[in-house]
Coordinates of C-alpha atoms and ligand atoms in Angstrom, one line a residue:
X1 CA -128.7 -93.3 -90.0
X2 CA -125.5 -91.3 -91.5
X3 CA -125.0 -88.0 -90.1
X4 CA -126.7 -85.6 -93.1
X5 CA -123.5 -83.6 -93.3
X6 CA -121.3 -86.9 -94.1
X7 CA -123.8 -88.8 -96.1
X8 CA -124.0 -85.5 -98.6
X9 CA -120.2 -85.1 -98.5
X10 CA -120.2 -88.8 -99.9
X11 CA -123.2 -88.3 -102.5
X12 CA -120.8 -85.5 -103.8
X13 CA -117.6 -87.7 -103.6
X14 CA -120.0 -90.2 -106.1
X15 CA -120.0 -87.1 -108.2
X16 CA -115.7 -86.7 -108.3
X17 CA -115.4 -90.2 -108.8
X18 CA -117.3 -90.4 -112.1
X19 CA -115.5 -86.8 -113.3
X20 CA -112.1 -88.9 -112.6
X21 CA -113.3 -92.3 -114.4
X22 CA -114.1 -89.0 -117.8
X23 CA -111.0 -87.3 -116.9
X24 CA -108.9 -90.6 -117.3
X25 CA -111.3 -91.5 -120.5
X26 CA -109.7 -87.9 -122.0
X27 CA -106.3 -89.3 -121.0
X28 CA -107.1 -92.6 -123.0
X29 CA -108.5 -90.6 -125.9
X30 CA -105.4 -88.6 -125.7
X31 CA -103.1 -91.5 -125.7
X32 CA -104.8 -93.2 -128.6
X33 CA -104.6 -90.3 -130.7
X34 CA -100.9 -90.3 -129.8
X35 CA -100.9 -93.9 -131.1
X36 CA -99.5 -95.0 -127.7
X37 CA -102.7 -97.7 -127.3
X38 CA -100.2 -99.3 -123.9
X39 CA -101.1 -96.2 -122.4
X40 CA -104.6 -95.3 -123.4
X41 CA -105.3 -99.1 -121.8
X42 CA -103.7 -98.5 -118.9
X43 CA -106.4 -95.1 -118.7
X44 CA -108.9 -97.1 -119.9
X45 CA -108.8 -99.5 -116.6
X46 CA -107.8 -96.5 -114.3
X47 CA -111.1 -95.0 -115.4
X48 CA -113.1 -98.2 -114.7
X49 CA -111.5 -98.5 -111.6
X50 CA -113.3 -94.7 -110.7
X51 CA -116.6 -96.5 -112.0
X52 CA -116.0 -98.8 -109.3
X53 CA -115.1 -96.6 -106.3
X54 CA -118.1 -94.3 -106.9
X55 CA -120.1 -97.4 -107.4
X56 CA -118.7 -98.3 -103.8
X57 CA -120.2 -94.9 -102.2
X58 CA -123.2 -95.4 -103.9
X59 CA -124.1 -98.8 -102.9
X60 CA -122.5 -97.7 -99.2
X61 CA -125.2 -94.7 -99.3
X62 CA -128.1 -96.8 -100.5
X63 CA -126.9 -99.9 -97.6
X64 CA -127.3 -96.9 -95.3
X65 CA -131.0 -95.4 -96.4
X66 CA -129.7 -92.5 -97.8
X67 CA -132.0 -90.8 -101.0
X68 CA -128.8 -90.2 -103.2
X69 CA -128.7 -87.6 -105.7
X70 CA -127.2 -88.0 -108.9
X71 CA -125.6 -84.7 -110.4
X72 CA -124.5 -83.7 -113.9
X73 CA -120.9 -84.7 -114.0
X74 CA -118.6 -81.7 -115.5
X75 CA -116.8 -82.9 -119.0
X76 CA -112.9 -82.7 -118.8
X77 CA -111.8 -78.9 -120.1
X78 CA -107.7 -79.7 -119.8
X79 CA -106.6 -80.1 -123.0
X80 CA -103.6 -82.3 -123.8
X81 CA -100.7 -81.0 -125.1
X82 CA -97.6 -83.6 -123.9
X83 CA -97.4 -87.3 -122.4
X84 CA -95.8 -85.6 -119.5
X85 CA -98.5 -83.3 -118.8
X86 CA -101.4 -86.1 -118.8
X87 CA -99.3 -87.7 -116.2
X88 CA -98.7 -84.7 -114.3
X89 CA -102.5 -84.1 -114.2
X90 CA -103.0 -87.6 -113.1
X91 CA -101.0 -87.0 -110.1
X92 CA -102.4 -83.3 -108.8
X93 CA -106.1 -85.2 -109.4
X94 CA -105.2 -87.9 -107.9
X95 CA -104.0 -85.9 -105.2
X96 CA -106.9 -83.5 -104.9
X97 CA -109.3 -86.8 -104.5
X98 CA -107.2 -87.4 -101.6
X99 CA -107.6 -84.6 -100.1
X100 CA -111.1 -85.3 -100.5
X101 CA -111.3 -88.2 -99.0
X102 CA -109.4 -87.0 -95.8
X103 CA -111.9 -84.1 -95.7
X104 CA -115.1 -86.8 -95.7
X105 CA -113.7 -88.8 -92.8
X106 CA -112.0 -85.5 -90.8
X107 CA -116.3 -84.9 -90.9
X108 CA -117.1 -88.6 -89.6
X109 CA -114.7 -88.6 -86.5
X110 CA -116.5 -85.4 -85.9
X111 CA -119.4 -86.6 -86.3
X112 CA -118.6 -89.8 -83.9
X113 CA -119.6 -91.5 -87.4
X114 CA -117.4 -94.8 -86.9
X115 CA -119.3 -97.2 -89.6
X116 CA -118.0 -94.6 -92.5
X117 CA -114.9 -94.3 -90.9
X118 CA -114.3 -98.2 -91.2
X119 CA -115.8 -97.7 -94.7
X120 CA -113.6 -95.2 -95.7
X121 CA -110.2 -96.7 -94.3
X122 CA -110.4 -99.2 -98.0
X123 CA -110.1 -95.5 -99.6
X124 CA -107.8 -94.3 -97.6
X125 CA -105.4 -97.0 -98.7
X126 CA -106.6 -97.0 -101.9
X127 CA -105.6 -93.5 -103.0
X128 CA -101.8 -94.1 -101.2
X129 CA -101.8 -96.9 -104.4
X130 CA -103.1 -94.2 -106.6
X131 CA -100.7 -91.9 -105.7
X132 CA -97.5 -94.3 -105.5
X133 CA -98.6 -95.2 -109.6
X134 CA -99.4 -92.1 -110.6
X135 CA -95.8 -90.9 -109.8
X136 CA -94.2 -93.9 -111.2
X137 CA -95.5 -93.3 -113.8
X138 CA -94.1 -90.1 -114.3
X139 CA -90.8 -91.4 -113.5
X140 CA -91.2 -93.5 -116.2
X141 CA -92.1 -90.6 -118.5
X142 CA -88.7 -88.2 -117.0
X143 CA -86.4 -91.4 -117.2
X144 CA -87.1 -92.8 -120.8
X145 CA -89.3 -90.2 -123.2
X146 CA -86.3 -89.3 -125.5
X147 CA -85.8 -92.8 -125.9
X148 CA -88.3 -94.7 -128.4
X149 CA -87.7 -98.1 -127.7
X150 CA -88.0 -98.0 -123.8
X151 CA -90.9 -96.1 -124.6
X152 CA -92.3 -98.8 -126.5
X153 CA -91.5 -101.3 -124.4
X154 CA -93.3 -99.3 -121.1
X155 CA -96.2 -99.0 -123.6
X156 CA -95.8 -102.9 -123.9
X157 CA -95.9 -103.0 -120.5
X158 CA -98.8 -100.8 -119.8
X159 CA -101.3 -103.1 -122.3
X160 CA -101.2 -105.6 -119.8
X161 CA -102.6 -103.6 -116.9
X162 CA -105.9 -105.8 -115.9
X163 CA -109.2 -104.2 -114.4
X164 CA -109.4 -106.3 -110.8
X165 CA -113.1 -105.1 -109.5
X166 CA -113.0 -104.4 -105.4
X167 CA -114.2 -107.9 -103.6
X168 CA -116.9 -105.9 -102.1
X169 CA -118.3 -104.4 -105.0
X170 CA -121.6 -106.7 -105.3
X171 CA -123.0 -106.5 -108.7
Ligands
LIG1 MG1 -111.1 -92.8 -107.3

């Protein structure tokens, strides 16, 4: 049995995860719109990727007996003005589920909760990865946006980005 405070932490972190898999969607609308279809693909998997890690919790929660509660998710309200600043957005979400994260296991070790601890070490490292792209990809952006071609060749790039499910993930 999960400690209640941790297990409704997590239900909640289900919740954030499926408002990043629609905030990423808006970044793929915003990049097809654009006509920039390298990126909008490369939001496209980001945003089944969030699928997946609430999908994770979920199936964690339900492994553990928990009743878990599905909430309205929020619909993106940032609108998109600049490549840069759907990057830039990326990175302070990305950052903020992070923080998240942290704050869910700071709450297991107090609990003396070591089964989500071990759970939540694959996230841990997970939103290092998510970090380390979400700034390289604005260092791409900074580096080569005045110039069209390398732009078109990081779009080029970015189409190949494949979806790779978590081994865990049992569906
Ligand atoms: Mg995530």
């Amino acid at each position: 049995m999960l400690p209640k405070n941790v297990a409704d932490l997590l239900n909640e972190q289900i919740n954030k995860e499926f408002y990043s898999a629609y905030l990423y969607l808006e970044m793929n609308n915003y990049f097809e719109r654009r006509g920039l279809h390298g990126f909008a693909h490369w939001y496209h998997v980001q945003a089944l990727e969030e699928l997946d890690h609430a999908m994770l919790i979920y199936q964690y929660l339900h492994d553990e007996e928990f009743d878990v509660k599905l909430k309205a998710i929020a619909n993106p309200t940032h609108a998109f003005v600049a490549d840069r600043d759907v990057l830039e957005t990326a990175l302070d979400h990305e950052k903020y589920v992070t923080a998240s994260i942290h704050a869910i296991y700071e709450t297991a070790l107090d609990e003396n909760d070591f089964r989500t601890q071990q759970f939540l070490d694959w996230f841990i490292k997970e939103q290092a990865e998510e970090e380390v792209n979400a700034k390289e990809m604005l260092t791409k952006i900074d580096l080569f946006e005045t110039d069209s071609k390398a732009l078109y060749l990081i779009d080029r790039e970015l189409s190949y980005r494949v979806h790779e499910a978590p081994a865990k993930l049992e569906l």
